[in-house]
Coordinates of C-alpha atoms in Angstrom, one line a residue:
Chain I
X144 CA 28.9 -40.6 -54.7
X145 CA 30.5 -39.1 -51.6
X146 CA 29.1 -35.7 -52.5
X147 CA 25.6 -37.1 -52.8
X148 CA 26.0 -38.8 -49.4
X149 CA 27.3 -35.6 -47.9
X150 CA 24.3 -33.7 -49.3
X151 CA 21.9 -36.2 -47.9
X152 CA 23.7 -35.9 -44.5
X153 CA 23.5 -32.1 -44.6
X154 CA 19.9 -32.2 -45.5
X155 CA 19.2 -34.7 -42.7
X156 CA 21.1 -32.6 -40.2
X157 CA 19.1 -29.5 -41.3
X158 CA 15.9 -31.4 -40.8
X159 CA 17.0 -32.2 -37.2
X160 CA 17.8 -28.5 -36.6
X161 CA 14.5 -27.3 -37.9
X162 CA 12.8 -30.0 -35.9
X163 CA 14.5 -28.4 -32.8
X164 CA 13.2 -25.0 -34.0
X165 CA 9.7 -26.3 -34.3
X166 CA 10.0 -28.0 -30.8
X167 CA 11.1 -24.6 -29.4
X168 CA 8.1 -22.9 -31.0
X169 CA 5.8 -25.7 -29.7
X170 CA 7.3 -25.3 -26.2
X171 CA 6.6 -21.5 -26.3
X172 CA 3.0 -22.1 -27.3
X173 CA 2.5 -24.8 -24.7
X174 CA 4.0 -22.7 -22.0
X175 CA 2.3 -19.4 -22.9
X176 CA 0.4 -19.4 -19.7
X177 CA 3.0 -21.0 -17.5
X178 CA 4.0 -18.7 -14.6
X179 CA 7.5 -17.5 -14.9
X180 CA 8.1 -18.9 -18.4
X181 CA 10.0 -16.7 -20.9
X182 CA 9.8 -17.2 -24.6
X183 CA 12.8 -19.2 -26.0
X184 CA 14.3 -18.9 -29.5
X185 CA 16.7 -21.3 -31.1
X186 CA 20.0 -19.7 -32.4
X187 CA 20.6 -20.9 -35.9
X188 CA 24.0 -20.6 -37.6
X189 CA 24.8 -21.2 -41.3
X190 CA 27.7 -23.6 -41.7
X191 CA 30.6 -22.7 -44.1
X192 CA 29.9 -23.6 -47.7
X193 CA 32.9 -24.2 -49.9
X194 CA 32.7 -27.2 -52.1
X195 CA 36.3 -27.0 -53.3
X196 CA 37.4 -26.9 -49.7
X197 CA 35.1 -29.8 -48.8
X198 CA 32.7 -27.6 -46.8
X199 CA 29.2 -28.6 -47.7
X200 CA 27.3 -26.0 -45.7
X201 CA 24.1 -26.6 -43.9
X202 CA 22.7 -25.2 -40.7
X203 CA 23.6 -25.8 -37.1
X204 CA 21.9 -25.1 -33.7
X205 CA 23.8 -22.9 -31.3
X206 CA 21.5 -23.3 -28.3
X207 CA 18.5 -21.5 -26.9
X208 CA 18.2 -17.8 -26.2
X209 CA 15.7 -16.6 -23.5
X210 CA 13.6 -13.5 -23.9
X211 CA 13.9 -12.9 -20.2
X212 CA 15.4 -9.5 -19.2
X213 CA 16.5 -9.6 -15.5
X214 CA 16.1 -5.9 -15.1
X215 CA 12.5 -6.1 -16.2
X216 CA 11.9 -9.0 -13.9
X217 CA 13.4 -7.1 -11.0
X218 CA 11.2 -4.1 -11.8
X219 CA 8.1 -6.3 -11.8
X220 CA 9.2 -7.9 -8.5
X221 CA 9.8 -4.5 -7.0
X222 CA 6.3 -3.3 -7.9
X223 CA 4.7 -6.6 -6.8
X224 CA 6.4 -6.3 -3.5
X225 CA 4.7 -2.9 -2.9
X226 CA 1.3 -4.3 -4.0
X227 CA 1.7 -7.1 -1.4
X228 CA 2.4 -4.5 1.2
X229 CA -0.6 -2.4 0.4
X230 CA -2.9 -5.5 0.1
X231 CA -2.0 -6.7 3.5
X232 CA -2.5 -3.2 4.9
X233 CA -5.9 -2.9 3.3
X234 CA -6.9 -6.3 4.8
X235 CA -5.6 -5.4 8.2
X236 CA -6.8 -1.8 8.5
X237 CA -10.2 -2.6 7.1
X238 CA -10.8 -5.2 9.8
X239 CA -9.8 -2.6 12.4
X240 CA -12.0 0.1 10.9
X241 CA -15.0 -2.1 11.0
X242 CA -14.7 -2.3 14.8
X243 CA -15.3 1.4 15.2
X244 CA -18.5 3.3 14.6
X245 CA -17.4 6.4 12.8
X246 CA -20.8 8.0 12.6
X247 CA -21.3 8.0 16.4
X248 CA -24.9 6.7 16.2
X249 CA -24.0 3.6 18.1
X250 CA -21.1 2.0 20.0
X251 CA -18.8 4.0 22.3
X252 CA -19.6 7.6 20.9
X253 CA -23.3 6.9 21.6
X254 CA -22.6 5.4 25.0
X255 CA -20.6 8.5 26.0
X256 CA -23.5 10.7 24.9
X257 CA -25.9 8.6 26.9
X258 CA -23.7 8.7 30.0
X259 CA -23.4 12.5 29.9
X260 CA -27.1 12.7 29.3
X261 CA -27.7 10.6 32.4
X262 CA -25.4 12.8 34.4
X263 CA -27.5 15.8 33.2
X264 CA -30.8 14.2 34.3
X265 CA -29.3 13.2 37.6
X266 CA -28.1 16.8 38.2
X267 CA -31.7 17.9 37.9
X268 CA -33.0 15.3 40.3
X269 CA -30.0 14.2 42.4
X270 CA -32.1 12.1 44.7
X271 CA -34.1 10.4 42.0
X272 CA -33.6 6.6 42.2
X273 CA -34.4 6.4 38.5
X274 CA -31.9 9.0 37.5
X275 CA -29.3 7.3 39.7
X276 CA -30.0 4.0 38.2
X277 CA -29.8 5.4 34.7
X278 CA -26.3 6.7 35.5
X279 CA -25.3 3.2 36.6
X280 CA -26.8 1.4 33.6
X281 CA -25.3 4.0 31.1
X282 CA -21.9 3.5 32.7
X283 CA -22.3 -0.3 32.5
X284 CA -23.1 -0.1 28.8
X285 CA -20.1 2.1 28.2
X286 CA -17.9 -0.3 30.1
X287 CA -19.3 -3.3 28.1
X288 CA -18.6 -1.6 24.8
X289 CA -15.1 -0.5 25.7
X290 CA -14.3 -4.0 26.8
X291 CA -15.8 -5.4 23.7
X292 CA -13.8 -3.1 21.5
X293 CA -10.6 -3.9 23.3
X294 CA -11.3 -7.7 23.1
X295 CA -12.1 -7.4 19.4
X296 CA -8.9 -5.4 18.7
X297 CA -7.0 -8.1 20.6
X298 CA -8.6 -10.8 18.5
X299 CA -7.7 -8.9 15.4
X300 CA -4.1 -8.8 16.6
X301 CA -4.2 -12.5 17.2
X302 CA -5.6 -13.1 13.7
X303 CA -2.9 -11.0 12.1
X304 CA -0.2 -12.9 14.1
X305 CA -1.7 -16.1 12.6
X306 CA -1.5 -14.6 9.1
X307 CA 2.1 -13.6 9.8
X308 CA 2.9 -17.2 10.8
X309 CA 1.3 -18.5 7.6
X310 CA 3.1 -15.9 5.5
X311 CA 6.5 -16.9 7.0
X312 CA 5.6 -20.5 6.2
X313 CA 4.9 -19.6 2.6
X314 CA 8.2 -17.7 2.4
X315 CA 10.1 -20.7 3.7
X316 CA 8.4 -23.0 1.2
X317 CA 9.3 -20.7 -1.7
X318 CA 12.9 -20.3 -0.6
X319 CA 13.1 -24.1 -0.3
X320 CA 11.9 -24.3 -4.0
X321 CA 14.5 -21.7 -5.0
X322 CA 17.2 -23.6 -3.1
X323 CA 16.2 -26.8 -5.0
X324 CA 16.3 -25.0 -8.3
X325 CA 19.8 -23.9 -7.5
X326 CA 20.8 -27.5 -6.8
X327 CA 19.3 -28.6 -10.1
X328 CA 20.9 -25.7 -11.9
X329 CA 24.4 -26.7 -10.8
X330 CA 23.8 -30.2 -12.2
X331 CA 23.0 -28.9 -15.7
X332 CA 25.4 -27.8 -18.3
X333 CA 23.0 -25.4 -20.0
X334 CA 20.0 -23.4 -18.9
X335 CA 16.7 -25.3 -18.7
X336 CA 13.7 -23.1 -19.6
X337 CA 11.4 -25.1 -17.4
X338 CA 13.7 -24.7 -14.4
X339 CA 14.1 -21.1 -15.2
X340 CA 10.3 -20.6 -15.3
X341 CA 9.9 -22.4 -12.0
X342 CA 12.6 -20.2 -10.4
X343 CA 11.2 -16.9 -11.7
X344 CA 7.6 -17.9 -10.7
X345 CA 8.9 -18.6 -7.2
X346 CA 10.8 -15.3 -7.1
X347 CA 7.7 -13.3 -8.1
X348 CA 5.6 -15.1 -5.5
X349 CA 8.2 -14.4 -2.9
X350 CA 8.4 -10.7 -3.7
X351 CA 4.7 -10.4 -3.0
X352 CA 5.4 -11.7 0.5
X353 CA 8.5 -9.8 1.5
X354 CA 11.0 -7.2 0.2
X355 CA 13.7 -9.4 -1.1
X356 CA 16.7 -8.7 -3.4
X357 CA 17.8 -11.3 -5.9
X358 CA 21.4 -11.6 -6.9
X359 CA 22.2 -13.8 -10.0
X360 CA 25.5 -15.7 -9.8
X361 CA 27.8 -16.7 -12.6
X362 CA 27.0 -20.4 -12.2
X363 CA 23.4 -19.7 -12.9
X364 CA 22.1 -19.9 -9.3
X365 CA 20.5 -17.0 -7.5
X366 CA 21.0 -15.7 -4.0
X367 CA 18.0 -14.3 -2.2
X368 CA 18.3 -11.8 0.6
X369 CA 15.9 -9.8 2.6
X370 CA 16.3 -6.1 1.9
X371 CA 18.0 -5.7 5.3
X372 CA 20.7 -8.2 4.2
X373 CA 19.5 -11.4 6.0
X374 CA 20.0 -14.3 3.7
X375 CA 17.1 -16.6 2.6
X376 CA 18.9 -18.6 0.0
X377 CA 22.6 -18.6 -0.7
X378 CA 23.7 -21.1 -3.4
X379 CA 22.4 -24.4 -2.3
X380 CA 21.7 -23.4 1.3
X381 CA 18.3 -22.3 2.6
X382 CA 18.0 -20.0 5.6
X383 CA 14.5 -20.4 7.1
X384 CA 13.0 -17.5 9.0
X385 CA 10.6 -17.9 11.9
X386 CA 7.7 -15.9 13.4
X387 CA 6.9 -15.5 17.1
X388 CA 5.3 -13.0 19.4
X389 CA 7.0 -11.4 22.4
X390 CA 7.4 -8.3 24.4
X391 CA 10.7 -6.8 23.3
X392 CA 13.6 -7.1 25.8
X393 CA 14.0 -4.0 27.8
X394 CA 10.4 -2.8 27.2
X395 CA 8.9 -0.7 30.0
X396 CA 5.9 -3.0 30.4
X397 CA 6.9 -6.7 30.3
X398 CA 3.3 -7.9 30.7
X399 CA 1.9 -5.9 27.7
X400 CA 0.4 -7.4 24.6
X401 CA 3.2 -9.1 22.5
X402 CA 4.6 -7.6 19.4
X403 CA 5.0 -9.8 16.3
X404 CA 8.7 -10.8 15.8
X405 CA 10.5 -12.3 12.8
X406 CA 13.7 -14.1 13.5
X407 CA 16.4 -15.2 11.0
X408 CA 17.8 -18.7 11.0
X409 CA 20.2 -17.8 13.8
X410 CA 17.4 -16.5 16.0
X411 CA 18.3 -12.9 15.5
X412 CA 15.4 -10.4 15.6
X413 CA 15.1 -9.1 12.0
X414 CA 11.6 -7.6 12.3
X415 CA 12.6 -4.1 11.4
X416 CA 14.4 -5.3 8.3
X417 CA 11.0 -6.3 6.8
X418 CA 9.4 -3.2 5.4
X419 CA 7.7 -4.5 2.2
X420 CA 5.5 -7.3 0.8
X421 CA 2.6 -8.9 2.6
X422 CA 4.8 -9.7 5.6
X423 CA 5.8 -6.0 5.9
X424 CA 2.2 -4.9 5.7
X425 CA 1.0 -7.3 8.3
X426 CA 3.9 -6.4 10.7
X427 CA 3.0 -2.7 10.2
X428 CA -0.7 -3.2 11.0
X429 CA 0.1 -5.4 14.1
X430 CA 3.1 -3.6 15.5
X431 CA 2.3 0.0 14.7
X432 CA -1.5 0.5 14.0
X433 CA -2.9 -1.9 16.5
X434 CA -0.2 -1.3 19.1
X435 CA -1.0 2.4 19.0
X436 CA -4.6 1.5 20.1
X437 CA -4.2 -1.5 22.5
X438 CA -0.6 -0.9 23.6
X439 CA 2.6 -2.8 23.6
X440 CA 5.7 -3.1 25.7
X441 CA 6.4 0.7 25.4
X442 CA 3.0 2.3 25.2
X443 CA -0.4 2.0 26.8
X444 CA -2.3 2.5 23.6
X445 CA -4.9 5.2 22.9
X446 CA -7.9 3.1 23.8
X447 CA -6.4 2.4 27.3
X448 CA -5.3 6.0 27.7
X449 CA -8.9 7.1 26.9
X450 CA -10.4 4.5 29.3
X451 CA -8.0 5.3 32.2
X452 CA -8.4 9.1 32.0
X453 CA -12.2 9.0 31.5
X454 CA -12.6 6.6 34.5
X455 CA -10.1 8.4 36.7
X456 CA -11.7 11.8 35.9
X457 CA -15.3 10.6 36.7
X458 CA -14.1 8.7 39.7
X459 CA -12.1 11.6 41.0
X460 CA -15.2 13.9 40.9
X461 CA -17.4 11.4 42.6
X462 CA -14.9 10.6 45.3
X463 CA -14.6 14.3 46.1
X464 CA -18.3 14.6 46.9
X465 CA -20.8 13.2 49.4
X466 CA -24.0 11.4 49.1
X467 CA -27.4 12.6 50.3
X468 CA -26.9 10.4 53.4
X469 CA -23.6 12.1 54.1
X470 CA -21.3 9.3 53.1
X471 CA -18.1 10.0 51.1
X472 CA -18.4 9.4 47.4
X473 CA -17.2 6.2 45.7
X474 CA -15.7 5.4 42.3
X475 CA -18.2 4.6 39.5
X476 CA -15.7 2.7 37.4
X477 CA -13.1 0.1 38.2
X478 CA -10.3 -1.3 36.0
X479 CA -7.1 -3.3 36.3
X480 CA -4.6 -0.7 37.2
X481 CA -1.6 -3.1 37.4
X482 CA -1.0 -3.0 33.7
X483 CA -1.3 0.2 31.6
X484 CA -2.5 -1.9 28.6
X485 CA -5.3 -3.6 30.6
X486 CA -7.5 -0.6 31.3
X487 CA -9.9 -1.0 28.4
X488 CA -10.3 -4.7 28.5
X489 CA -11.1 -4.7 32.3
X490 CA -13.4 -1.6 32.5
X491 CA -16.5 -2.3 34.5
X492 CA -18.9 -0.4 36.8
X493 CA -18.0 -0.8 40.5
X494 CA -20.2 -3.7 41.5
X495 CA -20.5 -2.7 45.1
X496 CA -22.0 0.7 44.0
X497 CA -25.7 1.4 44.3
X498 CA -27.6 4.4 43.0
X499 CA -27.7 5.9 46.4
X500 CA -23.9 5.8 46.6
X501 CA -23.5 8.3 43.8
X502 CA -22.1 11.4 45.4
X503 CA -24.0 14.4 43.9
X504 CA -23.1 16.9 46.6
X505 CA -19.9 18.8 45.9
X506 CA -17.3 19.9 48.5
X507 CA -19.1 23.3 49.0
X508 CA -22.3 21.5 49.9
X509 CA -24.2 22.2 46.7
X510 CA -26.8 19.4 46.3
X511 CA -26.0 18.8 42.6
X512 CA -22.6 20.4 42.3
X513 CA -20.8 17.2 41.7
X514 CA -23.4 16.0 39.1
X515 CA -23.0 19.3 37.3
X516 CA -19.2 18.9 37.2
X517 CA -19.8 15.5 35.5
X518 CA -22.2 17.1 33.0
X519 CA -19.5 19.7 32.2
X520 CA -17.1 16.9 31.3
X521 CA -19.0 16.3 28.1
X522 CA -17.7 19.5 26.6
X523 CA -14.6 20.0 28.6
X524 CA -12.1 21.1 25.9
X525 CA -9.0 19.8 27.5
X526 CA -10.3 16.6 29.0
X527 CA -7.7 14.4 27.3
X528 CA -4.9 15.3 25.0
X529 CA -6.3 18.8 24.4
X530 CA -9.6 17.4 23.3
X531 CA -13.0 16.5 24.7
X532 CA -13.5 12.8 25.5
X533 CA -15.7 12.4 22.5
X534 CA -13.2 14.2 20.3
X535 CA -10.4 12.0 21.5
X536 CA -12.3 8.8 20.8
X537 CA -13.4 10.1 17.4
X538 CA -9.7 10.7 16.7
X539 CA -8.9 7.0 17.4
X540 CA -11.8 5.9 15.2
X541 CA -10.9 8.3 12.4
X542 CA -7.3 7.4 12.6
X543 CA -8.3 3.8 11.8
X544 CA -10.5 5.0 9.0
X545 CA -7.7 7.1 7.5
X546 CA -5.2 4.2 7.7
X547 CA -7.7 2.1 5.8
X548 CA -8.5 4.8 3.2
X549 CA -4.8 5.5 2.5
X550 CA -4.1 1.8 2.2
X551 CA -7.0 1.3 -0.3
X552 CA -5.9 4.2 -2.4
X553 CA -2.3 3.0 -2.5
X554 CA -3.5 -0.5 -3.3
X555 CA -5.6 0.6 -6.2
X556 CA -2.8 2.7 -7.7
X557 CA -0.3 -0.1 -7.2
X558 CA -2.5 -2.6 -8.9
X559 CA -2.4 -0.4 -12.0
X560 CA 1.4 0.1 -11.7
X561 CA 2.0 -3.6 -11.5
X562 CA -0.2 -4.3 -14.5
X563 CA 1.6 -1.6 -16.4
X564 CA 5.1 -2.8 -15.4
X565 CA 4.2 -6.3 -16.5
X566 CA 3.1 -5.0 -19.9
X567 CA 6.2 -3.0 -20.2
X568 CA 8.3 -6.0 -19.4
X569 CA 6.5 -8.1 -22.0
X570 CA 6.8 -5.4 -24.6
X571 CA 10.4 -4.5 -24.2
X572 CA 12.0 -7.9 -23.4
X573 CA 13.1 -10.4 -26.0
X574 CA 13.6 -8.1 -28.9
X575 CA 16.9 -7.1 -30.4
X576 CA 19.0 -4.5 -28.6
X577 CA 18.8 -2.0 -31.5
X578 CA 15.0 -2.4 -31.6
X579 CA 14.8 -2.2 -27.9
X580 CA 16.9 1.1 -27.8
X581 CA 14.6 2.7 -30.4
X582 CA 11.5 1.6 -28.6
X583 CA 12.8 2.8 -25.2
X584 CA 13.7 6.2 -26.7
X585 CA 10.2 6.6 -28.2
X586 CA 8.6 5.7 -24.9
X587 CA 10.9 7.9 -22.9
X588 CA 10.1 11.0 -25.0
X589 CA 6.4 10.3 -24.8
X590 CA 6.5 9.9 -21.0
X591 CA 8.5 13.0 -20.7
X592 CA 5.8 15.0 -22.5
X593 CA 3.2 13.5 -20.2
X594 CA 5.2 14.2 -17.1
X595 CA 5.6 17.9 -18.1
X596 CA 1.8 18.3 -18.7
X597 CA 1.0 16.7 -15.4
X598 CA 3.6 18.7 -13.5
X599 CA 2.1 21.8 -14.9
X600 CA -1.5 20.7 -14.1
X601 CA -0.4 19.9 -10.5
X602 CA 1.2 23.3 -10.0
X603 CA -1.8 25.1 -11.5
X604 CA -4.1 23.1 -9.2
X605 CA -2.0 24.0 -6.2
X606 CA -2.1 27.6 -7.2
X607 CA -5.8 27.6 -7.6
X608 CA -6.3 25.7 -4.3
X609 CA -4.3 28.4 -2.6
X610 CA -6.3 31.2 -4.3
X611 CA -9.8 29.8 -3.4
X612 CA -9.1 28.6 0.1
Chain G
X183 CA -30.6 35.7 -21.7
X184 CA -28.6 35.7 -18.5
X185 CA -24.8 36.0 -18.8
X186 CA -22.6 33.8 -16.8
X187 CA -21.2 35.3 -13.6
X188 CA -17.6 35.1 -12.8
X189 CA -18.3 32.4 -10.3
X190 CA -20.1 30.4 -12.9
X191 CA -17.2 30.8 -15.3
X192 CA -14.7 29.6 -12.7
X193 CA -16.9 26.6 -11.8
X194 CA -17.3 25.7 -15.4
X195 CA -13.6 25.8 -16.3
X196 CA -12.7 23.9 -13.1
X197 CA -15.4 21.2 -13.8
X198 CA -14.1 20.9 -17.4
X199 CA -10.5 20.5 -16.1
X200 CA -11.6 17.9 -13.6
X201 CA -13.5 16.0 -16.3
X202 CA -10.5 16.2 -18.7
X203 CA -8.0 14.9 -16.2
X204 CA -10.4 12.0 -15.3
X205 CA -10.7 11.2 -19.1
X206 CA -6.9 11.4 -19.5
X207 CA -6.6 9.0 -16.6
X208 CA -9.0 6.6 -18.3
X209 CA -7.1 6.8 -21.7
X210 CA -3.6 6.4 -20.3
X211 CA -1.9 3.3 -21.7
X212 CA 1.9 3.2 -21.4
X213 CA 2.2 1.0 -24.5
X214 CA -0.5 2.3 -26.8
X215 CA 0.6 5.4 -28.8
X216 CA -3.0 6.3 -29.9
X217 CA -4.4 6.2 -26.4
X218 CA -1.5 8.0 -25.0
X219 CA -1.9 10.8 -27.5
X220 CA -5.6 11.0 -26.6
X221 CA -4.6 11.1 -22.9
X222 CA -2.2 14.1 -23.6
X223 CA -4.9 15.9 -25.6
X224 CA -7.2 15.8 -22.6
X225 CA -4.3 16.9 -20.3
X226 CA -3.7 19.9 -22.6
X227 CA -7.3 20.8 -22.5
X228 CA -7.3 20.5 -18.7
X229 CA -4.3 22.7 -18.5
X230 CA -6.0 25.4 -20.6
X231 CA -9.1 25.3 -18.4
X232 CA -7.0 25.5 -15.2
X233 CA -5.1 28.5 -16.6
X234 CA -8.4 30.3 -17.4
X235 CA -9.9 29.4 -14.0
X236 CA -6.7 30.8 -12.3
X237 CA -7.0 34.0 -14.4
X238 CA -10.6 34.5 -13.4
X239 CA -9.9 33.9 -9.7
X240 CA -7.0 36.3 -9.7
X241 CA -9.2 38.9 -11.4
X242 CA -12.0 38.5 -8.8
X243 CA -9.4 38.8 -6.0
X244 CA -11.7 37.1 -3.5
X245 CA -12.3 33.6 -2.1
X246 CA -16.0 32.9 -2.7
X247 CA -15.7 29.4 -4.0
X248 CA -14.3 27.2 -1.2
X249 CA -16.9 24.6 -2.2
X250 CA -14.8 23.9 -5.3
X251 CA -12.0 22.5 -3.2
X252 CA -13.6 19.1 -3.5
X253 CA -13.5 19.3 -7.3
X254 CA -9.9 20.4 -7.2
X255 CA -9.0 17.6 -4.7
X256 CA -10.5 15.1 -7.1
X257 CA -8.5 16.6 -10.0
X258 CA -5.3 16.5 -8.0
X259 CA -5.9 12.8 -7.0
X260 CA -6.4 11.8 -10.6
X261 CA -3.4 13.8 -11.7
X262 CA -1.2 12.3 -9.0
X263 CA -2.2 8.7 -9.9
X264 CA -1.5 9.5 -13.6
X265 CA 1.8 11.0 -12.7
X266 CA 2.8 7.9 -10.7
X267 CA 2.0 5.7 -13.7
X268 CA 3.9 8.0 -16.1
X269 CA 6.8 8.2 -13.7
X270 CA 7.0 4.4 -13.2
X271 CA 6.9 3.9 -17.0
X272 CA 9.7 6.5 -17.5
X273 CA 11.7 4.9 -14.6
X274 CA 11.3 1.4 -16.2
X275 CA 12.6 2.7 -19.6
X276 CA 15.5 4.5 -18.0
X277 CA 16.6 1.3 -16.2
X278 CA 16.1 -0.8 -19.3
X279 CA 18.1 1.7 -21.4
X280 CA 21.0 1.7 -18.9
X281 CA 20.9 -2.1 -18.9
X282 CA 21.3 -2.4 -22.7
X283 CA 23.8 0.4 -22.8
X284 CA 21.5 2.9 -24.5
X285 CA 21.3 5.3 -21.6
X286 CA 22.8 8.2 -23.6
X287 CA 19.9 8.0 -26.0
X288 CA 17.3 8.5 -23.2
X289 CA 16.6 11.9 -21.7
X290 CA 16.1 12.4 -18.0
X291 CA 12.6 12.6 -16.4
X292 CA 10.3 15.5 -17.0
X293 CA 12.4 18.5 -17.7
X294 CA 10.9 21.9 -16.7
X295 CA 7.2 22.2 -16.3
X296 CA 5.3 24.1 -19.0
X297 CA 4.6 27.7 -18.2
X298 CA 1.8 27.8 -15.6
X299 CA 0.8 31.4 -15.8
X300 CA -2.6 32.0 -17.3

């Protein structure tokens, strides 16, 4: 009778265990689309069976195994972080590129052409009121467009700073989630797949925003640090970061446009630590790409440099001459000279100047000598930075275009890399170690063959390029 | 019937190589053996065409086809992207192998390139 009861008990227990196995499968199916969820499997163990020894066998559950492989997760996060970087760069540099007219049929390149054409017409008829007026109106149009471009670039910088602030807020929200997960984890005796999914989803989202490193602890919690070492989450403590805008201490121009700054929870500037993720991309566009055009605490910026040298050169020629009435020449352009980064946004035509005040006569008394000097500026090869004025501005515009093009190419490539790494993660995680080793060896050999072919093709293409150049 | 000039031959082989690398790029799938093999078949064809083109250019000993640099640049862009995908796949496998203690079964990256001379 006791044996019968024992058998019934064993069978009943086995049913419980298989119910757990079914629940596990059901949970896997239900969570197939849950971000961060890893497939679980129930460890089953056969119990000893020896009737003479009173062991009646059966099956027991030995807890859940997760298919998650932390290395594979880390690899995905690493690639996602690069994708975040490139996506932010594409967004930022595309908005800058759109402000420039690369073709030169409108905007500043066309304004420059019209100004030099007006100088040319004026040199033919230095006393023509129409020619003089055309010079003034062409100069005014150029001034308007330079100011407009500078203002638009400034607005873009402001927009990017807003995005930086929003991204920092997202980072702090995610690290708060991770900190809460750590708190929950410490309260539990065994891993919780739901909590684990939540944590890994937050970590993957975080890696898209910044270059973070994740260190798993023995107690099941994770520490999250920025790549430079600043902590974001350590155990059950969150360290929030903050975004601000300031001219760096010790900068040569304290009234220049502000740089974007990221501070750790102690207020220390950690901007340079952030090189990856969306935040890294936004910082790069703001503090490097835009600053190189509109300036910052340590540089005037190429657009201001262009404006100042163009205005100073034209003004210098006009001031050295005399008008038909014998008066000394006056400046055509005025701009705010108190701040090297203000030239472009303040460029206007001298409002007190009339057409008759334009000094066409040069120092030797030639009636159109000065006007001809201005005409020659159009093609002067060393007008600015070893280039013509048009060439220098084209360099600024094409620089913006190149930044955008490189970012787009990198983004497209990285999207494929991320997709591939996710597939590799899913394919190679959660299988037995032996099976995993065989699969990895097969893949490795296949990739090796591909790399050899591609290396050879690249060297042949290089050789051919050199031969036909 | 007109025979192909040397320039025509060079252009044809270069265009073939470019097309093959682009096809290889489309077929690449790190996890699909059949597609990967197809990808490598296209790469092998591209390599042969490039070798032939190199041989023709060397024989001509002149530089009349600068216009083909665009084709070559496209080929190099596709090859570079593909190499990045292959490299990240290999890097992933190396890391996984080390993690599970099977590093000794996996070989290092690409080994020497195949002989490039035509």
